[in-house]
């Protein structure tokens, strides 16, 4: 019987053919922790009596959520991770010196590789599936188990095959593809399952768009999102100093899928997810007709804080000014993206337009640090979640969108079609 | 006989972990601190009105969103004795077991209303609504999870391996 790419990755790791539904204990190639979730893992690690990590180089500790510390409690929390990193002389330890959001930083550093099994104590760990790896979010205790033993238990997931066909319209990106998937199947439409993204539209999709697409697989409840390696992936990897030799896997023609979702993108408009679920997507034309005023525009996060996001924002903002009653915050996802955006002139354009450019951080996306929304305020954000209170006050509202729509909306102060500004 | 009995609080579907414990409180992982704000954005009166031992009965996809283990920690520390829902989000499901928060999958969860008193009998696999006498069978815990529970949970399993010098 044929296998899906996800089944093949697990088969490769456990040394025999395994299929969906089987429970396997697999070794893990990369374990990812951050400043919020790792302290609980460290406590469990130390209570277990473990003295060293099973695979120290297969552990990446990225301080990105509340760093630089926003208050004394955050500073004390970060200390736990820092002291652990120094004690264990962790090689893959990224603090303020090498700042970046974990899911943008690790691919940039070559630490996540095609064919890997990756876990992270962060639900958006599914991002790395864009590189043809199995990558999933888990809790802190499961992370600790991985740190101690080098592996963990997995139920090999069933797969949903999503086939995108057709050519994307102007201003439609990977973000819109995943918002459309979540709109169609719902926030629990892929519960416990893999979302495998295929089709002619994917074949020309950039890596930045693929990361956005896989990043929000969790918003459909999926265990992982995955895209097989092709020439675009290989070009992305070409200049990286990869931590391991990539292993390329491809689904068999007769692989078993629990469901096939076909999406013709030819007439797909940018998708705007209305408050308060990512599945609440509407076409941009409807959002424009609804005349939705925005107090804050946020461009950033592990979903859309990459160089292409800053590029498209700066192209739209060039020579323009952010609306009087609207604020714009732009957060490059890593220091490298920040530097590249600076060199290419994007940062100057954004600042001249009235935007604030922050250090790399998860920051405003989760309402924990900087860019918090006040009572009744409305934001359009390039992030992944528009849950109640996600970015601040319980009475605030969040519309999710791609970076081009977000930038256009900053100029007018209303959710806006970038094409209408030309 | 292992039983849990408590008064019911209802919550709807897709209760995400931001609603269970908002990110603004994640600058600590101290259970008692987290407990002060549990379910705050879903129902700001919950923490003040609930009594330790109460049971949450929700609709589909409880615990979706962020992987934060602070969510089951906050529920447990606040004294929530169990959570019952037709389905749970994947990461929350695993975290709840790892944290020792009892959770039960029950397709008929919607029939159980706020203020009802329910008894969960873990040996028999039943949930009884004492308010109206209805008895339900909850979805059995997957055999693999049961094995882990029998071994004292995931971290006990890890500690045993450390002690045996396997790692």
Coordinates of C-alpha atoms in Angstrom, one line a residue:
Chain A
X1 CA 0.0 0.0 0.0
X2 CA 1.2 3.5 -0.9
X3 CA 2.3 6.0 1.7
X4 CA 1.9 9.7 2.2
X5 CA 4.9 11.9 2.7
X6 CA 4.1 12.1 6.5
X7 CA 3.9 8.3 6.7
X8 CA 7.3 8.0 4.9
X9 CA 9.0 10.4 7.2
X10 CA 7.9 8.4 10.2
X11 CA 8.8 5.1 8.5
X12 CA 12.3 6.5 7.8
X13 CA 12.7 7.3 11.5
X14 CA 11.4 4.1 13.0
X15 CA 13.0 1.8 10.4
X16 CA 9.9 0.1 9.2
X17 CA 6.8 0.9 7.1
X18 CA 4.2 2.6 9.3
X19 CA 0.8 4.0 8.4
X20 CA -1.8 6.4 9.7
X21 CA -3.2 5.4 13.1
X22 CA -0.1 3.5 14.3
X23 CA 1.5 4.7 17.5
X24 CA 5.3 5.1 17.1
X25 CA 8.1 6.1 19.3
X26 CA 10.3 8.2 17.0
X27 CA 13.6 10.0 17.5
X28 CA 13.4 13.7 16.9
X29 CA 15.8 15.8 14.8
X30 CA 15.0 19.2 16.2
X31 CA 13.2 20.2 19.4
X32 CA 12.2 23.9 19.7
X33 CA 11.5 25.8 22.9
X34 CA 10.8 29.5 23.6
X35 CA 10.9 31.8 26.6
X36 CA 7.3 31.2 27.6
X37 CA 7.0 27.4 27.3
X38 CA 10.5 26.2 28.0
X39 CA 10.6 27.1 31.8
X40 CA 7.9 24.4 32.4
X41 CA 10.0 22.0 30.4
X42 CA 13.1 22.8 32.3
X43 CA 11.4 22.2 35.6
X44 CA 10.2 18.8 34.4
X45 CA 13.6 18.0 32.9
X46 CA 15.3 18.8 36.2
X47 CA 12.7 16.9 38.3
X48 CA 13.2 13.8 36.2
X49 CA 16.8 13.5 37.4
X50 CA 18.2 14.0 33.9
X51 CA 21.6 15.7 33.8
X52 CA 22.1 16.2 30.1
X53 CA 20.0 16.4 26.9
X54 CA 19.9 13.3 24.8
X55 CA 20.8 15.3 21.8
X56 CA 22.0 18.8 22.7
X57 CA 22.5 20.0 19.1
X58 CA 19.0 18.9 18.3
X59 CA 17.5 21.4 20.7
X60 CA 16.9 25.0 19.8
X61 CA 16.0 27.5 22.5
X62 CA 14.7 30.7 21.0
X63 CA 13.7 33.6 23.3
X64 CA 11.2 35.5 21.2
X65 CA 7.8 36.1 22.9
X66 CA 8.5 38.6 25.7
X67 CA 12.1 39.6 24.9
X68 CA 13.6 42.1 25.5
X69 CA 11.8 41.7 28.8
X70 CA 8.6 43.7 29.1
X71 CA 8.4 43.5 32.9
X72 CA 10.1 41.9 35.9
X73 CA 8.2 38.7 35.7
X74 CA 9.2 38.2 32.0
X75 CA 12.8 39.0 32.9
X76 CA 12.7 36.4 35.7
X77 CA 11.1 33.9 33.3
X78 CA 13.8 34.5 30.7
X79 CA 16.5 33.9 33.3
X80 CA 15.3 30.3 33.6
X81 CA 16.0 29.6 29.9
X82 CA 19.2 31.6 29.9
X83 CA 20.7 29.8 32.9
X84 CA 19.7 26.4 31.4
X85 CA 21.3 27.4 28.0
X86 CA 24.6 28.4 29.7
X87 CA 24.6 25.4 32.0
X88 CA 24.2 23.0 29.1
X89 CA 26.3 25.1 26.8
X90 CA 23.6 25.0 24.2
X91 CA 24.8 25.7 20.7
X92 CA 21.4 26.6 19.3
X93 CA 20.5 29.2 21.8
X94 CA 19.1 32.4 20.4
X95 CA 18.6 35.4 22.7
X96 CA 18.6 39.1 22.1
X97 CA 21.9 38.9 20.2
X98 CA 20.4 36.8 17.5
X99 CA 16.8 37.7 17.8
X100 CA 14.2 36.2 15.7
X101 CA 10.8 34.5 15.8
X102 CA 11.6 30.8 16.1
X103 CA 9.6 29.8 13.0
X104 CA 11.3 32.3 10.8
X105 CA 14.7 32.0 12.5
X106 CA 15.3 28.2 12.3
X107 CA 14.7 27.8 8.6
X108 CA 17.0 30.8 8.0
X109 CA 19.8 29.1 10.1
X110 CA 19.4 25.8 8.3
X111 CA 18.4 24.1 11.6
X112 CA 15.3 22.5 10.1
X113 CA 15.8 20.2 7.2
X114 CA 13.6 18.2 4.7
X115 CA 12.7 14.8 6.1
X116 CA 13.1 15.9 9.8
X117 CA 10.8 15.0 12.6
X118 CA 10.5 18.3 14.5
X119 CA 8.5 19.2 17.7
X120 CA 8.2 22.6 19.4
X121 CA 6.4 23.8 22.4
X122 CA 4.7 26.3 20.2
X123 CA 1.6 25.5 18.2
X124 CA 3.0 27.2 15.1
X125 CA 5.8 24.7 14.9
X126 CA 3.8 23.3 11.9
X127 CA 5.5 26.1 9.9
X128 CA 8.5 24.0 9.1
X129 CA 6.4 21.5 7.2
X130 CA 6.9 23.9 4.3
X131 CA 10.4 22.3 4.0
X132 CA 9.0 18.8 3.5
X133 CA 9.5 17.9 7.2
X134 CA 7.1 16.6 9.8
X135 CA 6.8 19.4 12.3
X136 CA 4.2 19.7 15.1
X137 CA 3.5 21.7 18.2
X138 CA 3.3 20.0 21.6
X139 CA 3.2 21.1 25.2
X140 CA 6.0 21.7 27.6
X141 CA 6.0 18.3 29.2
X142 CA 6.2 16.5 25.9
X143 CA 9.1 18.8 25.0
X144 CA 10.8 17.8 28.3
X145 CA 10.3 14.2 27.4
X146 CA 12.0 14.9 24.0
X147 CA 14.9 16.7 25.7
X148 CA 15.5 13.8 28.1
X149 CA 15.0 10.9 25.7
X150 CA 15.7 12.4 22.3
X151 CA 12.3 11.2 21.0
X152 CA 8.6 11.0 21.8
X153 CA 5.4 9.2 21.0
X154 CA 3.4 10.0 17.9
X155 CA 0.2 8.7 16.4
X156 CA 1.0 8.7 12.7
X157 CA -1.7 11.1 11.4
X158 CA -4.2 10.5 8.6
X159 CA -3.7 13.0 5.8
X160 CA -6.0 15.4 4.0
X161 CA -4.8 16.3 0.6
X162 CA -5.4 19.8 -0.4
X163 CA -5.0 20.4 -4.1
X164 CA -4.7 24.1 -5.3
X165 CA -5.1 24.8 -9.0
X166 CA -5.2 27.9 -11.0
X167 CA -3.2 31.1 -11.1
X168 CA -3.3 33.5 -8.2
X169 CA -4.8 37.0 -8.7
X170 CA -2.9 40.1 -7.8
X171 CA -2.4 40.6 -4.1
X172 CA -3.4 37.0 -3.3
X173 CA -0.8 35.1 -1.3
X174 CA -0.1 32.0 0.8
X175 CA -1.9 33.6 3.7
X176 CA -5.1 33.8 1.6
X177 CA -4.7 30.1 0.6
X178 CA -4.7 29.0 4.2
X179 CA -7.4 31.3 5.3
X180 CA -9.5 29.8 2.5
X181 CA -8.7 26.3 3.6
X182 CA -9.6 27.1 7.2
X183 CA -12.8 28.9 6.0
X184 CA -13.8 25.8 4.1
X185 CA -13.0 23.1 6.6
X186 CA -13.3 25.0 9.9
X187 CA -11.1 25.4 12.9
X188 CA -11.4 21.7 13.7
X189 CA -11.6 20.5 10.2
X190 CA -8.3 18.7 10.3
X191 CA -8.2 17.7 13.9
X192 CA -5.4 15.1 14.6
X193 CA -4.7 15.0 10.8
X194 CA -2.0 16.2 8.4
X195 CA -2.7 18.8 5.8
X196 CA -0.7 18.0 2.7
X197 CA -0.6 20.9 0.3
X198 CA -0.2 20.1 -3.4
X199 CA -1.3 21.2 -6.9
X200 CA -0.2 23.5 -9.7
X201 CA -0.6 26.6 -7.6
X202 CA 1.9 25.3 -5.1
X203 CA 4.5 24.6 -7.8
X204 CA 5.1 28.3 -8.3
X205 CA 4.5 29.5 -4.7
X206 CA 7.5 31.2 -3.0
X207 CA 9.0 29.8 0.2
X208 CA 7.7 32.8 2.2
X209 CA 4.2 31.9 1.0
X210 CA 4.7 28.3 1.8
X211 CA 5.8 29.1 5.3
X212 CA 2.6 31.2 5.8
X213 CA 0.5 28.4 4.4
X214 CA 1.9 25.7 6.6
X215 CA 2.1 28.0 9.6
X216 CA -1.7 28.2 10.0
X217 CA -2.4 24.4 9.5
X218 CA -2.9 24.4 13.3
X219 CA -5.8 26.9 12.8
X220 CA -7.7 24.0 11.2
X221 CA -6.7 21.8 14.1
X222 CA -4.1 20.0 12.0
X223 CA -1.2 18.1 13.6
X224 CA 1.1 19.2 10.8
X225 CA 1.1 20.9 7.4
X226 CA 3.4 19.7 4.7
X227 CA 4.7 20.5 1.2
X228 CA 7.1 18.2 -0.6
X229 CA 10.5 19.5 -1.6
X230 CA 10.8 20.9 -5.2
X231 CA 13.2 23.3 -7.0
X232 CA 11.9 26.3 -5.0
X233 CA 12.7 24.5 -1.7
X234 CA 16.1 23.5 -3.1
X235 CA 16.9 27.0 -4.1
X236 CA 15.9 28.2 -0.6
X237 CA 18.2 25.6 1.0
X238 CA 21.1 26.1 -1.4
X239 CA 22.9 28.9 0.5
X240 CA 22.2 27.4 4.0
X241 CA 24.6 25.6 6.2
X242 CA 22.2 22.7 6.9
X243 CA 22.4 20.9 10.2
X244 CA 21.7 17.5 8.5
X245 CA 21.6 15.9 5.1
X246 CA 18.1 16.5 3.7
X247 CA 15.9 13.4 3.1
X248 CA 13.4 13.9 0.3
X249 CA 10.1 12.0 0.5
X250 CA 7.2 12.1 -1.8
X251 CA 3.7 10.7 -1.4
X252 CA 2.9 7.7 -3.5
X253 CA 0.1 7.9 -6.1
X254 CA -1.8 5.2 -4.3
X255 CA -1.3 6.7 -0.8
X256 CA -4.4 6.8 1.4
X257 CA -6.1 10.1 2.1
X258 CA -9.0 10.5 4.5
X259 CA -10.2 13.5 2.4
X260 CA -9.3 15.5 -0.7
X261 CA -10.1 19.2 -0.8
X262 CA -9.8 20.8 -4.2
X263 CA -9.5 24.6 -4.4
X264 CA -9.5 26.5 -7.7
X265 CA -7.8 29.8 -6.8
X266 CA -8.5 31.5 -10.2
X267 CA -11.2 33.7 -8.7
X268 CA -10.0 33.8 -5.1
X269 CA -9.8 37.3 -3.7
X270 CA -7.7 38.1 -0.7
X271 CA -9.4 36.6 2.3
X272 CA -10.2 38.6 5.5
X273 CA -10.9 36.5 8.6
X274 CA -13.4 38.5 10.7
X275 CA -13.4 38.3 14.5
X276 CA -13.1 36.0 16.4
X277 CA -12.1 32.8 14.6
X278 CA -9.6 32.2 11.7
X279 CA -12.4 30.3 9.9
X280 CA -14.5 33.4 9.7
X281 CA -13.1 34.4 6.3
X282 CA -14.8 36.7 3.8
X283 CA -13.7 38.0 0.4
X284 CA -11.9 41.3 0.6
X285 CA -14.6 43.0 -1.6
X286 CA -17.1 42.3 1.2
X287 CA -14.8 43.7 3.9
X288 CA -14.3 46.8 1.7
X289 CA -18.1 47.1 1.3
X290 CA -18.5 46.7 5.1
X291 CA -16.4 49.9 5.6
X292 CA -14.4 48.6 8.6
X293 CA -12.3 51.3 10.3
X294 CA -9.1 50.1 11.9
X295 CA -7.2 51.7 14.8
X296 CA -4.1 49.6 14.4
X297 CA -2.4 47.8 11.6
X298 CA 0.1 45.1 12.5
X299 CA 2.5 43.5 10.0
X300 CA 4.6 40.8 11.5
X301 CA 4.6 37.4 13.3
X302 CA 5.7 33.9 12.3
X303 CA 3.0 34.0 9.7
X304 CA 3.8 37.2 7.8
X305 CA 6.9 38.9 9.1
X306 CA 9.2 37.9 6.3
X307 CA 11.1 39.9 3.8
X308 CA 8.5 39.6 1.1
X309 CA 5.9 41.0 3.6
X310 CA 8.0 44.0 4.3
X311 CA 8.7 44.4 0.5
X312 CA 5.0 44.4 -0.4
X313 CA 4.2 46.7 2.5
X314 CA 6.8 49.2 1.5
X315 CA 5.8 49.2 -2.2
X316 CA 2.2 50.1 -1.1
X317 CA 3.3 52.7 1.5
X318 CA 5.9 54.4 -0.6
X319 CA 5.2 58.2 -0.7
X320 CA 2.0 57.7 1.3
X321 CA 1.1 58.4 4.9
X322 CA -0.7 56.3 7.5
X323 CA -4.2 57.6 8.1
X324 CA -4.6 60.1 11.0
X325 CA -6.6 57.9 13.3
X326 CA -4.6 54.7 12.5
X327 CA -1.4 53.3 13.8
X328 CA 1.0 51.0 11.9
X329 CA 3.4 48.6 13.6
X330 CA 5.8 46.5 11.5
X331 CA 7.9 43.8 13.1
X332 CA 10.5 42.0 11.0
X333 CA 10.6 38.4 12.0
X334 CA 14.4 38.1 12.3
X335 CA 17.4 40.4 12.5
X336 CA 18.5 39.2 9.1
X337 CA 15.1 40.2 7.6
X338 CA 15.5 43.5 9.4
X339 CA 18.9 44.1 8.0
X340 CA 17.9 43.0 4.5
X341 CA 14.8 45.3 4.7
X342 CA 17.0 48.2 5.8
X343 CA 19.5 47.6 3.0
X344 CA 16.7 47.5 0.4
X345 CA 15.2 50.7 1.7
X346 CA 11.9 49.2 3.0
X347 CA 12.5 50.4 6.6
X348 CA 12.9 54.0 5.5
X349 CA 9.7 53.9 3.5
X350 CA 7.7 52.4 6.3
X351 CA 9.1 55.0 8.9
X352 CA 8.5 57.9 6.5
X353 CA 4.9 56.7 6.0
X354 CA 4.4 56.9 9.8
X355 CA 4.9 53.3 10.7
X356 CA 6.7 52.1 13.8
X357 CA 9.4 49.4 13.1
X358 CA 10.1 47.2 16.1
X359 CA 12.7 44.6 17.0
X360 CA 12.0 41.0 16.0
X361 CA 9.5 39.5 18.4
X362 CA 6.2 37.6 18.6
X363 CA 5.2 40.9 20.3
X364 CA 1.8 42.3 19.3
X365 CA 0.5 39.0 17.8
X366 CA -0.3 37.5 21.1
X367 CA -1.1 40.7 23.0
X368 CA 1.5 40.0 25.6
X369 CA 4.1 42.6 24.7
X370 CA 3.8 45.9 22.8
X371 CA 1.1 47.1 20.5
X372 CA -1.7 46.0 22.8
X373 CA -5.2 46.9 21.8
X374 CA -7.4 49.0 24.1
X375 CA -11.2 48.7 24.8
X376 CA -13.2 48.4 21.6
X377 CA -10.3 49.0 19.3
X378 CA -10.1 47.3 15.9
X379 CA -6.9 45.9 14.2
X380 CA -6.1 44.4 10.9
X381 CA -3.2 42.0 11.4
X382 CA -1.1 39.7 9.3
X383 CA -1.0 37.3 12.2
X384 CA -2.6 33.9 12.6
X385 CA -5.3 34.2 15.4
X386 CA -8.2 36.6 15.9
X387 CA -9.5 35.0 19.1
X388 CA -11.2 37.2 21.7
X389 CA -8.6 39.2 23.6
X390 CA -5.7 37.8 21.6
X391 CA -4.1 41.2 21.0
X392 CA -5.4 43.0 24.0
X393 CA -8.7 44.1 25.5
X394 CA -11.5 41.5 25.5
X395 CA -13.7 44.0 23.6
X396 CA -11.1 44.6 20.8
X397 CA -11.5 43.0 17.4
X398 CA -9.0 41.5 15.0
X399 CA -9.3 41.0 11.2
X400 CA -6.6 38.7 9.7
X401 CA -5.2 39.5 6.3
X402 CA -2.2 39.4 4.1
X403 CA 0.5 42.1 4.3
X404 CA -0.6 43.9 1.1
X405 CA -4.1 44.4 2.4
X406 CA -2.8 45.4 5.8
X407 CA -0.5 48.1 4.3
X408 CA -3.2 49.5 2.1
X409 CA -5.6 49.6 5.1
X410 CA -3.0 51.6 7.1
X411 CA -3.1 54.4 4.4
X412 CA -6.9 54.8 4.3
X413 CA -7.7 53.7 7.9
X414 CA -10.3 51.3 6.6
X415 CA -9.9 47.7 5.3
X416 CA -8.8 48.4 1.7
X417 CA -8.1 46.7 -1.6
X418 CA -4.5 47.6 -2.6
X419 CA -5.6 47.8 -6.2
X420 CA -7.9 50.7 -5.3
X421 CA -4.9 52.8 -4.4
X422 CA -3.1 52.5 -7.7
Chain B
X1 CA -14.2 3.2 42.7
X2 CA -12.6 6.3 41.1
X3 CA -15.2 9.1 40.8
X4 CA -15.4 12.8 40.3
X5 CA -18.5 14.7 41.2
X6 CA -19.1 18.4 40.7
X7 CA -21.3 21.2 39.6
X8 CA -21.3 22.1 36.0
X9 CA -20.2 25.3 34.2
X10 CA -21.0 25.5 30.5
X11 CA -18.8 26.9 27.8
X12 CA -19.4 26.9 24.0
X13 CA -17.4 25.5 21.1
X14 CA -13.9 26.3 20.0
X15 CA -12.8 27.5 23.5
X16 CA -9.2 28.5 22.6
X17 CA -6.3 28.5 25.0
X18 CA -6.1 32.3 24.9
X19 CA -9.6 32.3 26.4
X20 CA -8.5 29.7 29.0
X21 CA -5.4 31.8 30.0
X22 CA -4.6 35.0 28.1
X23 CA -1.1 35.6 26.8
X24 CA -0.8 38.7 28.9
X25 CA -0.5 36.4 32.0
X26 CA 2.2 34.2 30.5
X27 CA 5.0 36.1 32.1
X28 CA 4.9 33.4 34.8
X29 CA 4.2 29.7 35.0
X30 CA 3.3 29.7 38.7
X31 CA 0.0 27.7 38.9
X32 CA -1.6 29.9 41.6
X33 CA -0.9 33.1 39.6
X34 CA -2.4 31.6 36.4
X35 CA -5.4 30.3 38.3
X36 CA -6.4 33.8 39.2
X37 CA -7.2 34.5 35.5
X38 CA -8.5 31.2 34.2
X39 CA -11.3 31.5 31.6
X40 CA -11.2 35.3 32.1
X41 CA -11.8 36.3 28.5
X42 CA -14.5 33.7 28.1
X43 CA -16.4 34.6 31.3
X44 CA -14.8 37.3 33.5
X45 CA -17.0 36.2 36.4
X46 CA -15.9 32.5 36.3
X47 CA -13.0 32.7 38.7
X48 CA -14.9 34.6 41.4
X49 CA -18.1 32.4 41.1
X50 CA -16.7 28.9 40.7
X51 CA -16.0 26.6 43.6
X52 CA -13.1 24.2 43.6
X53 CA -14.4 20.8 42.4
X54 CA -16.6 22.3 39.7
X55 CA -16.7 20.7 36.3
X56 CA -16.5 22.4 32.9
X57 CA -18.8 21.0 30.2
X58 CA -18.0 22.6 26.8
X59 CA -18.8 22.1 23.2
X60 CA -16.5 20.8 20.4
X61 CA -12.8 21.5 20.0
X62 CA -12.0 22.6 23.6
X63 CA -8.5 23.9 24.0
X64 CA -7.8 24.9 20.4
X65 CA -5.0 27.3 19.4
X66 CA -1.8 27.9 21.3
X67 CA 0.1 24.9 22.7
X68 CA 0.5 26.7 26.1
X69 CA 0.5 24.1 28.9
X70 CA -0.4 27.0 31.1
X71 CA -4.0 26.3 30.1
X72 CA -4.4 22.9 31.8
X73 CA -2.2 24.1 34.6
X74 CA -4.5 27.1 35.2
X75 CA -7.6 25.0 35.1
X76 CA -6.2 22.5 37.5
X77 CA -4.8 25.1 39.9
X78 CA -8.2 26.9 40.0
X79 CA -9.7 23.6 41.2
X80 CA -11.6 22.6 38.0
X81 CA -12.1 18.9 38.7
X82 CA -12.6 17.8 35.1
X83 CA -13.4 19.1 31.6
X84 CA -16.0 17.3 29.5
X85 CA -16.5 18.1 25.8
X86 CA -17.5 16.2 22.6
X87 CA -13.9 16.8 21.2
X88 CA -10.7 18.3 22.3
X89 CA -8.0 20.0 20.3
X90 CA -5.0 17.7 19.8
X91 CA -2.3 19.5 21.8
X92 CA -4.6 20.4 24.7
X93 CA -5.7 16.7 24.9
X94 CA -2.1 15.6 25.3
X95 CA -1.2 18.4 27.7
X96 CA -4.1 17.7 30.0
X97 CA -3.0 14.1 30.4
X98 CA 0.6 15.2 31.0
X99 CA -0.6 17.8 33.6
X100 CA -3.0 15.4 35.3
X101 CA -6.2 17.4 34.4
X102 CA -9.0 14.8 33.9
X103 CA -10.7 15.3 30.6
X104 CA -13.5 13.2 29.0
X105 CA -14.8 13.1 25.5
X106 CA -18.6 12.9 25.5
X107 CA -20.6 13.4 22.3
X108 CA -23.7 14.3 24.3
X109 CA -22.0 17.1 26.2
X110 CA -24.5 19.7 25.0
X111 CA -27.3 18.0 27.0
X112 CA -25.5 18.8 30.3
X113 CA -26.5 22.3 31.5
X114 CA -25.0 24.9 33.9
X115 CA -25.8 24.1 37.5
X116 CA -26.4 20.4 36.9
X117 CA -24.4 18.0 39.1
X118 CA -22.6 15.2 37.3
X119 CA -20.7 12.2 38.6
X120 CA -17.9 10.8 36.4
X121 CA -17.2 7.1 37.1
X122 CA -13.8 6.3 35.7
X123 CA -14.0 2.6 36.3
X124 CA -17.3 2.2 34.6
X125 CA -16.7 4.8 31.9
X126 CA -19.9 6.6 32.7
X127 CA -21.0 10.2 33.3
X128 CA -24.2 10.5 35.3
X129 CA -26.2 13.7 35.3
X130 CA -27.6 13.6 38.9
X131 CA -29.9 16.5 38.2
X132 CA -32.0 14.5 35.7
X133 CA -30.7 10.9 36.2
X134 CA -29.4 10.5 32.6
X135 CA -26.4 8.2 32.3
X136 CA -23.9 8.5 29.4
X137 CA -20.9 6.5 28.3
X138 CA -17.8 8.6 27.7
X139 CA -15.4 7.8 24.8
X140 CA -12.8 5.4 26.2
X141 CA -9.3 6.7 26.6
X142 CA -7.1 5.4 23.8
X143 CA -5.3 2.2 24.9
X144 CA -1.9 3.9 24.4
X145 CA -2.8 6.9 26.6
X146 CA -4.1 4.5 29.2
X147 CA -0.8 2.7 29.3
X148 CA 1.0 5.9 29.9
X149 CA -1.4 6.9 32.6
X150 CA -0.9 3.4 34.2
X151 CA 2.8 4.0 34.1
X152 CA 2.3 7.1 36.2
X153 CA 2.3 9.6 33.3
X154 CA 4.8 10.7 30.7
X155 CA 7.4 12.2 33.1
X156 CA 7.4 9.2 35.4
X157 CA 8.1 7.1 32.3
X158 CA 11.0 9.5 31.5
X159 CA 12.3 9.4 35.1
X160 CA 12.2 5.6 35.0
X161 CA 14.4 5.6 31.8
X162 CA 16.8 8.1 33.4
X163 CA 17.0 5.9 36.5
X164 CA 17.7 2.8 34.4
X165 CA 20.5 4.7 32.7
X166 CA 19.0 4.2 29.3
X167 CA 19.6 7.9 28.5

